[in-house]
Amino acid sequence: MADGGWSRKDLIGIEALSRDEITLILDTAPQFAAISERSSGIKKVPLLKGRLVVNWFYEPSTRTRNSFELAAKRLSADTLAMTAASSSSVKGETLHDTLANIEAIHADVIVIRHGCAGVPHILADRHASHIINAGDGRHEHPTQALLDAYTIRKQLRLRLGDPEATLDGLKVAIVGDVEHSRVARSNILCLKRLGAEVRLCGPSTLMPQGIAQMGVQVTANLEEALADVDVVYTLRLQLERQAKALFPSLREYIRLFQVNTATMRYAPEHALVMHPGPINRDVELSSEVADGERSVILDQVSNGVAIRMAVMHLLVNGGGQE
Ligand code: NCD
């Protein structure tokens, strides 16, 4: 990225992105947020007019799929949705063949979610269309991390009254089921690249081995984790991905790790509460805090559309068109 523009064909993960590339995406999003916020007139721009965006989801998803679909529509693209059950994978077709068939109808952008880590990368290497990773196994979920960083930056700028404020030196605690979370991995990479300090907190059975090598602090003590943080990022307890019970009981988990009104007292007044959704209400996060004043969870959802519009625009138009 020599000239400050965008040159990548695909968005596979945060790992490959430089701080400048992440910042370019975050800086491109506000103009798209403004389009969705229009109170009158047309809530669309023609930047992807006539292009075909295919949402290809092998795993259940409502919010991410809807967010990508709406982002594509707001850019005036045509959209097609494919789920695992409706694609020919159930008839034995390989992913490459399925994608070759999608490309034969001149798709431009493929948004893919798959249970296996690495699938978006393998497809992007062999195919000409723009591939966006919407979550691959436990590996990465880059647009989630980007919308989270955008939400944090926006809230920080509002609080400080400084439109140039950055995440440098900001402290973020990620609490819960890190082991099964691609959201945690992408967020650690993204937040650290933007200069924030990241702490992880959860039961040791839900903490991937060697995770500290990503340059994060790890603790099983919630009070310690939340002391002086700016953001408390709660993760969903991914019960469907747990082959065996990884902690003694849900009651025990709630007692030690639930983010609620009492445990939020460990954190400073200004600390924000975030969650990627869907929430297990009153498990990892109490309803009172999820719906409370410090929660920016619905702001995350709104910002998701703007971030995904920014990503699709940059991939297809190279950031060169306004
Ligand atoms: C996350 C996911 O699917 O990785 N959700 C999302 O994208 N909205 C996190 C989760 O399922 O807990």
CSV table of C-alpha atoms and ligand atoms in Angstrom, one decimal:
chain,number,residue,atom,x,y,z
A,1,MET,CA,0.0,0.0,0.0
A,2,ALA,CA,2.4,2.6,-1.2
A,3,ASP,CA,0.2,5.6,-1.9
A,4,GLY,CA,-2.2,5.4,1.0
A,5,GLY,CA,-4.9,3.7,-1.2
A,6,TRP,CA,-6.3,0.2,-1.2
A,7,SER,CA,-4.7,-2.5,-3.3
A,8,ARG,CA,-5.9,-5.9,-1.9
A,9,LYS,CA,-8.3,-8.1,-3.8
A,10,ASP,CA,-9.7,-9.8,-0.7
A,11,LEU,CA,-10.3,-9.4,3.0
A,12,ILE,CA,-9.3,-12.7,4.6
A,13,GLY,CA,-8.1,-11.6,8.0
A,14,ILE,CA,-6.8,-8.8,10.2
A,15,GLU,CA,-3.4,-10.6,10.5
A,16,ALA,CA,-2.3,-9.5,7.0
A,17,LEU,CA,-3.5,-5.8,7.4
A,18,SER,CA,-1.2,-3.0,8.3
A,19,ARG,CA,-2.2,-0.2,10.7
A,20,ASP,CA,-2.6,2.1,7.7
A,21,GLU,CA,-4.9,-0.3,5.9
A,22,ILE,CA,-7.1,-0.8,9.1
A,23,THR,CA,-7.2,3.0,9.5
A,24,LEU,CA,-8.2,3.5,5.9
A,25,ILE,CA,-11.2,1.2,6.3
A,26,LEU,CA,-12.2,3.0,9.6
A,27,ASP,CA,-11.8,6.4,7.9
A,28,THR,CA,-13.9,5.3,4.9
A,29,ALA,CA,-16.9,4.1,7.0
A,30,PRO,CA,-18.3,7.4,8.3
A,31,GLN,CA,-19.5,8.6,4.8
A,32,PHE,CA,-21.3,5.3,4.5
A,33,ALA,CA,-22.8,5.6,8.0
A,34,ALA,CA,-24.2,8.9,7.0
A,35,ILE,CA,-26.0,7.3,4.0
A,36,SER,CA,-27.9,4.9,6.4
A,37,GLU,CA,-28.7,7.7,8.7
A,38,ARG,CA,-30.4,9.9,6.1
A,39,SER,CA,-33.8,10.9,7.3
A,40,SER,CA,-35.0,11.8,3.9
A,41,GLY,CA,-34.0,11.0,0.3
A,42,ILE,CA,-32.5,7.9,-1.0
A,43,LYS,CA,-30.5,5.7,1.4
A,44,LYS,CA,-28.3,4.3,-1.4
A,45,VAL,CA,-25.3,5.1,-3.4
A,46,PRO,CA,-24.4,3.7,-6.8
A,47,LEU,CA,-20.8,2.6,-6.1
A,48,LEU,CA,-21.5,-1.1,-6.7
A,49,LYS,CA,-24.4,-0.7,-9.1
A,50,GLY,CA,-24.9,-3.8,-11.3
A,51,ARG,CA,-22.3,-5.7,-9.4
A,52,LEU,CA,-23.2,-9.1,-7.9
A,53,VAL,CA,-22.5,-9.9,-4.3
A,54,VAL,CA,-23.0,-13.5,-3.2
A,55,ASN,CA,-23.6,-14.3,0.4
A,56,TRP,CA,-22.4,-17.9,0.9
A,57,PHE,CA,-23.0,-19.1,4.4
A,58,TYR,CA,-22.1,-22.6,5.6
A,59,GLU,CA,-22.9,-21.8,9.2
A,60,PRO,CA,-25.9,-20.3,10.9
A,61,SER,CA,-25.9,-16.5,10.9
A,62,THR,CA,-28.5,-13.8,11.0
A,63,ARG,CA,-26.9,-10.6,12.0
A,64,THR,CA,-23.7,-10.9,9.9
A,65,ARG,CA,-25.6,-12.2,6.8
A,66,ASN,CA,-28.2,-9.4,7.1
A,67,SER,CA,-25.5,-6.8,7.6
A,68,PHE,CA,-23.6,-7.9,4.5
A,69,GLU,CA,-26.8,-8.1,2.5
A,70,LEU,CA,-27.9,-4.6,3.5
A,71,ALA,CA,-24.4,-3.2,2.9
A,72,ALA,CA,-24.5,-4.6,-0.6
A,73,LYS,CA,-27.9,-3.2,-1.3
A,74,ARG,CA,-27.1,0.2,0.1
A,75,LEU,CA,-24.2,0.2,-2.5
A,76,SER,CA,-26.8,-0.7,-5.2
A,77,ALA,CA,-25.4,-4.2,-5.8
A,78,ASP,CA,-27.5,-7.2,-6.7
A,79,THR,CA,-27.4,-9.9,-4.1
A,80,LEU,CA,-27.8,-13.7,-4.0
A,81,ALA,CA,-27.9,-15.8,-0.9
A,82,MET,CA,-26.6,-19.4,-0.7
A,83,THR,CA,-26.6,-21.6,2.3
A,84,ALA,CA,-24.9,-25.0,2.8
A,85,ALA,CA,-28.2,-26.8,2.4
A,86,SER,CA,-29.1,-25.0,-0.8
A,87,SER,CA,-25.7,-25.3,-2.4
A,88,SER,CA,-24.5,-28.4,-4.3
A,89,SER,CA,-22.0,-29.2,-1.6
A,90,VAL,CA,-24.6,-31.6,-0.2
A,91,LYS,CA,-24.4,-33.4,-3.6
A,92,GLY,CA,-20.6,-33.7,-3.3
A,93,GLU,CA,-19.5,-30.7,-5.3
A,94,THR,CA,-16.1,-29.2,-4.2
A,95,LEU,CA,-15.9,-25.7,-2.9
A,96,HIS,CA,-13.8,-24.8,-6.0
A,97,ASP,CA,-16.4,-26.1,-8.4
A,98,THR,CA,-19.2,-24.3,-6.6
A,99,LEU,CA,-17.3,-21.1,-6.7
A,100,ALA,CA,-16.4,-21.6,-10.3
A,101,ASN,CA,-20.1,-21.9,-11.1
A,102,ILE,CA,-20.9,-18.7,-9.1
A,103,GLU,CA,-18.1,-16.9,-11.0
A,104,ALA,CA,-19.6,-18.2,-14.3
A,105,ILE,CA,-22.6,-16.0,-13.6
A,106,HIS,CA,-20.2,-13.1,-13.1
A,107,ALA,CA,-20.3,-12.6,-9.4
A,108,ASP,CA,-18.0,-9.8,-8.2
A,109,VAL,CA,-17.9,-10.3,-4.4
A,110,ILE,CA,-18.2,-13.5,-2.5
A,111,VAL,CA,-18.9,-13.2,1.3
A,112,ILE,CA,-18.1,-16.6,2.8
A,113,ARG,CA,-18.6,-18.1,6.3
A,114,HIS,CA,-17.4,-21.6,6.8
A,115,GLY,CA,-16.7,-23.9,9.8
A,116,CYS,CA,-13.2,-24.7,8.6
A,117,ALA,CA,-10.4,-22.3,9.2
A,118,GLY,CA,-8.5,-21.3,6.0
A,119,VAL,CA,-11.4,-21.9,3.5
A,120,PRO,CA,-11.6,-18.2,2.4
A,121,HIS,CA,-7.9,-18.0,2.0
A,122,ILE,CA,-7.7,-21.1,-0.2
A,123,LEU,CA,-10.6,-19.9,-2.4
A,124,ALA,CA,-9.1,-16.3,-2.7
A,125,ASP,CA,-5.8,-17.8,-4.0
A,126,ARG,CA,-7.4,-19.7,-6.8
A,127,HIS,CA,-10.3,-17.5,-7.9
A,128,ALA,CA,-10.6,-14.0,-9.4
A,129,SER,CA,-13.6,-12.7,-7.4
A,130,HIS,CA,-13.2,-10.6,-4.3
A,131,ILE,CA,-13.5,-12.8,-1.3
A,132,ILE,CA,-14.6,-11.5,2.1
A,133,ASN,CA,-14.2,-13.8,5.2
A,134,ALA,CA,-17.3,-13.6,7.3
A,135,GLY,CA,-15.9,-16.1,9.8
A,136,ASP,CA,-13.8,-19.2,9.3
A,137,GLY,CA,-13.8,-21.8,12.1
A,138,ARG,CA,-12.0,-20.5,15.1
A,139,HIS,CA,-9.6,-18.5,12.9
A,140,GLU,CA,-10.8,-14.9,12.0
A,141,HIS,CA,-13.8,-12.7,11.6
A,142,PRO,CA,-12.2,-9.5,10.3
A,143,THR,CA,-15.3,-7.4,9.6
A,144,GLN,CA,-16.4,-7.9,13.2
A,145,ALA,CA,-13.1,-6.7,14.6
A,146,LEU,CA,-13.2,-3.7,12.2
A,147,LEU,CA,-16.7,-2.7,13.3
A,148,ASP,CA,-15.7,-3.1,16.9
A,149,ALA,CA,-12.6,-0.9,16.5
A,150,TYR,CA,-14.7,1.6,14.6
A,151,THR,CA,-17.3,1.6,17.5
A,152,ILE,CA,-14.6,2.1,20.1
A,153,ARG,CA,-12.9,4.9,18.2
A,154,LYS,CA,-16.2,6.7,17.6
A,155,GLN,CA,-17.2,6.5,21.3
A,156,LEU,CA,-13.8,7.6,22.4
A,157,ARG,CA,-13.8,10.6,20.1
A,158,LEU,CA,-17.3,11.6,21.4
A,159,ARG,CA,-16.2,11.2,25.0
A,160,LEU,CA,-13.0,13.2,24.6
A,161,GLY,CA,-14.4,15.7,22.2
A,162,ASP,CA,-11.4,15.0,20.0
A,163,PRO,CA,-12.2,14.0,16.4
A,164,GLU,CA,-8.6,12.8,15.9
A,165,ALA,CA,-8.3,10.5,19.0
A,166,THR,CA,-6.8,7.1,18.3
A,167,LEU,CA,-6.8,3.8,20.2
A,168,ASP,CA,-3.2,4.2,21.2
A,169,GLY,CA,-2.8,3.2,24.9
A,170,LEU,CA,-6.5,2.3,25.3
A,171,LYS,CA,-7.1,-0.7,27.6
A,172,VAL,CA,-9.6,-3.4,26.5
A,173,ALA,CA,-10.6,-6.5,28.5
A,174,ILE,CA,-12.0,-9.4,26.4
A,175,VAL,CA,-14.0,-11.7,28.8
A,176,GLY,CA,-15.3,-15.2,28.3
A,177,ASP,CA,-14.9,-18.1,25.8
A,178,VAL,CA,-11.7,-17.1,24.0
A,179,GLU,CA,-11.0,-20.7,23.0
A,180,HIS,CA,-13.8,-20.9,20.5
A,181,SER,CA,-13.8,-17.3,19.4
A,182,ARG,CA,-12.7,-16.1,16.0
A,183,VAL,CA,-14.0,-12.7,17.1
A,184,ALA,CA,-11.5,-12.6,20.0
A,185,ARG,CA,-8.6,-13.5,17.7
A,186,SER,CA,-9.4,-10.9,15.1
A,187,ASN,CA,-10.1,-8.3,17.8
A,188,ILE,CA,-6.7,-9.0,19.5
A,189,LEU,CA,-4.9,-8.5,16.2
A,190,CYS,CA,-6.8,-5.4,15.3
A,191,LEU,CA,-6.7,-3.7,18.7
A,192,LYS,CA,-3.0,-4.3,19.1
A,193,ARG,CA,-2.2,-3.1,15.6
A,194,LEU,CA,-4.1,0.1,16.5
A,195,GLY,CA,-2.0,0.5,19.7
A,196,ALA,CA,-4.4,-0.7,22.3
A,197,GLU,CA,-3.5,-2.9,25.3
A,198,VAL,CA,-5.5,-6.2,25.4
A,199,ARG,CA,-6.3,-8.4,28.5
A,200,LEU,CA,-8.1,-11.7,28.3
A,201,CYS,CA,-10.1,-13.1,31.1
A,202,GLY,CA,-11.9,-16.4,31.4
A,203,PRO,CA,-11.6,-19.9,32.8
A,204,SER,CA,-8.3,-21.5,31.9
A,205,THR,CA,-10.2,-24.3,30.1
A,206,LEU,CA,-11.6,-21.7,27.7
A,207,MET,CA,-8.2,-20.0,27.1
A,208,PRO,CA,-6.2,-21.2,24.1
A,209,GLN,CA,-2.7,-22.5,24.9
A,210,GLY,CA,0.0,-20.1,24.1
A,211,ILE,CA,-2.4,-17.2,23.6
A,212,ALA,CA,-0.1,-14.9,25.6
A,213,GLN,CA,2.3,-15.0,22.7
A,214,MET,CA,-0.1,-12.7,20.9
A,215,GLY,CA,1.1,-10.0,23.3
A,216,VAL,CA,-1.9,-10.0,25.6
A,217,GLN,CA,-2.2,-10.4,29.4
A,218,VAL,CA,-4.2,-13.4,30.6
A,219,THR,CA,-6.0,-13.7,33.9
A,220,ALA,CA,-8.8,-15.7,35.5
A,221,ASN,CA,-9.6,-12.9,37.9
A,222,LEU,CA,-12.3,-10.7,36.6
A,223,GLU,CA,-11.6,-7.9,39.1
A,224,GLU,CA,-8.0,-7.7,38.0
A,225,ALA,CA,-9.1,-7.8,34.3
A,226,LEU,CA,-11.5,-4.9,34.6
A,227,ALA,CA,-9.4,-2.6,36.7
A,228,ASP,CA,-8.7,0.6,34.8
A,229,VAL,CA,-10.1,-0.7,31.4
A,230,ASP,CA,-11.8,1.6,28.8
A,231,VAL,CA,-13.8,-1.3,27.2
A,232,VAL,CA,-15.2,-4.5,28.5
A,233,TYR,CA,-15.7,-6.8,25.5
A,234,THR,CA,-17.9,-9.8,26.4
A,235,LEU,CA,-17.9,-13.0,24.4
A,236,ARG,CA,-20.7,-15.5,23.9
A,237,LEU,CA,-20.2,-18.8,25.7
A,238,GLN,CA,-20.2,-21.0,22.6
A,239,LEU,CA,-21.9,-24.0,24.1
A,240,GLU,CA,-22.6,-25.5,20.7
A,241,ARG,CA,-18.9,-25.8,20.0
A,242,GLN,CA,-18.0,-27.5,23.3
A,243,ALA,CA,-17.5,-31.2,22.8
A,244,LYS,CA,-17.2,-31.8,26.5
A,245,ALA,CA,-18.1,-29.7,29.6
A,246,LEU,CA,-15.2,-27.2,30.0
A,247,PHE,CA,-16.2,-25.9,33.4
A,248,PRO,CA,-18.0,-27.4,36.4
A,249,SER,CA,-21.4,-25.7,35.9
A,250,LEU,CA,-23.0,-22.7,34.3
A,251,ARG,CA,-23.7,-21.4,37.9
A,252,GLU,CA,-19.9,-21.5,38.6
A,253,TYR,CA,-19.2,-19.7,35.3
A,254,ILE,CA,-21.7,-16.9,36.1
A,255,ARG,CA,-20.3,-16.5,39.6
A,256,LEU,CA,-16.8,-16.0,38.4
A,257,PHE,CA,-17.1,-14.4,35.0
A,258,GLN,CA,-20.4,-12.8,34.4
A,259,VAL,CA,-20.3,-9.1,33.5
A,260,ASN,CA,-23.1,-7.6,35.5
A,261,THR,CA,-23.9,-4.5,37.6
A,262,ALA,CA,-21.8,-5.7,40.5
A,263,THR,CA,-18.8,-6.8,38.5
A,264,MET,CA,-18.9,-3.6,36.4
A,265,ARG,CA,-18.0,-1.8,39.6
A,266,TYR,CA,-14.4,-3.1,39.1
A,267,ALA,CA,-14.2,-1.0,35.9
A,268,PRO,CA,-14.0,2.8,35.7
A,269,GLU,CA,-17.3,4.8,35.2
A,270,HIS,CA,-16.6,5.5,31.5
A,271,ALA,CA,-15.9,1.9,30.5
A,272,LEU,CA,-18.0,0.7,27.5
A,273,VAL,CA,-19.7,-2.7,27.3
A,274,MET,CA,-19.6,-4.6,24.0
A,275,HIS,CA,-20.7,-8.0,22.7
A,276,PRO,CA,-20.6,-9.4,19.1
A,277,GLY,CA,-24.0,-11.0,19.5
A,278,PRO,CA,-25.9,-13.2,19.8
A,279,ILE,CA,-26.0,-12.7,23.6
A,280,ASN,CA,-26.8,-15.5,26.0
A,281,ARG,CA,-28.7,-13.2,28.3
A,282,ASP,CA,-27.8,-13.5,32.0
A,283,VAL,CA,-25.0,-16.0,31.2
A,284,GLU,CA,-21.9,-14.1,30.1
A,285,LEU,CA,-23.7,-10.7,30.4
A,286,SER,CA,-26.6,-9.6,32.6
A,287,SER,CA,-29.6,-8.1,30.9
A,288,GLU,CA,-29.3,-5.0,33.0
A,289,VAL,CA,-25.9,-4.3,31.7
A,290,ALA,CA,-26.6,-5.4,28.1
A,291,ASP,CA,-29.5,-2.9,28.0
A,292,GLY,CA,-27.8,-0.3,30.2
A,293,GLU,CA,-26.2,3.1,29.6
A,294,ARG,CA,-22.7,1.8,29.1
A,295,SER,CA,-23.7,-0.7,26.5
A,296,VAL,CA,-22.9,0.1,22.8
A,297,ILE,CA,-24.0,-3.3,21.5
A,298,LEU,CA,-26.7,-1.9,19.2
A,299,ASP,CA,-24.2,0.8,18.0
A,300,GLN,CA,-21.9,-2.1,17.0
A,301,VAL,CA,-24.8,-3.6,14.8
A,302,SER,CA,-25.4,-0.2,13.1
A,303,ASN,CA,-21.7,0.4,12.5
A,304,GLY,CA,-21.4,-3.1,11.0
A,305,VAL,CA,-23.3,-2.0,7.9
A,306,ALA,CA,-21.1,1.0,7.3
A,307,ILE,CA,-17.9,-1.0,7.8
A,308,ARG,CA,-19.1,-3.7,5.4
A,309,MET,CA,-20.0,-1.0,2.8
A,310,ALA,CA,-16.5,0.5,3.2
A,311,VAL,CA,-14.8,-2.9,2.8
A,312,MET,CA,-16.8,-3.8,-0.3
A,313,HIS,CA,-16.2,-0.4,-1.8
A,314,LEU,CA,-12.5,-0.5,-1.2
A,315,LEU,CA,-12.1,-4.1,-2.6
A,316,VAL,CA,-14.1,-3.4,-5.7
A,317,ASN,CA,-13.2,0.2,-6.5
A,318,GLY,CA,-9.8,0.3,-5.0
A,319,GLY,CA,-10.7,3.3,-3.0
A,320,GLY,CA,-10.1,5.3,-6.2
A,321,GLN,CA,-13.7,6.4,-6.8
A,322,GLU,CA,-15.9,8.7,-4.7
B,1,NCD,C1,-19.9,-14.3,16.2
B,1,NCD,C2,-19.5,-15.4,15.3
B,1,NCD,O1,-20.3,-16.0,14.6
B,1,NCD,O2,-18.3,-15.6,15.2
B,1,NCD,N1,-21.1,-13.7,15.9
B,1,NCD,C3,-21.3,-12.8,14.9
B,1,NCD,O3,-20.6,-12.8,13.9
B,1,NCD,N2,-22.3,-11.9,15.1
B,1,NCD,C4,-19.7,-14.6,17.6
B,1,NCD,C5,-20.6,-15.7,18.2
B,1,NCD,O4,-21.2,-16.5,17.5
B,1,NCD,O5,-20.6,-15.8,19.4
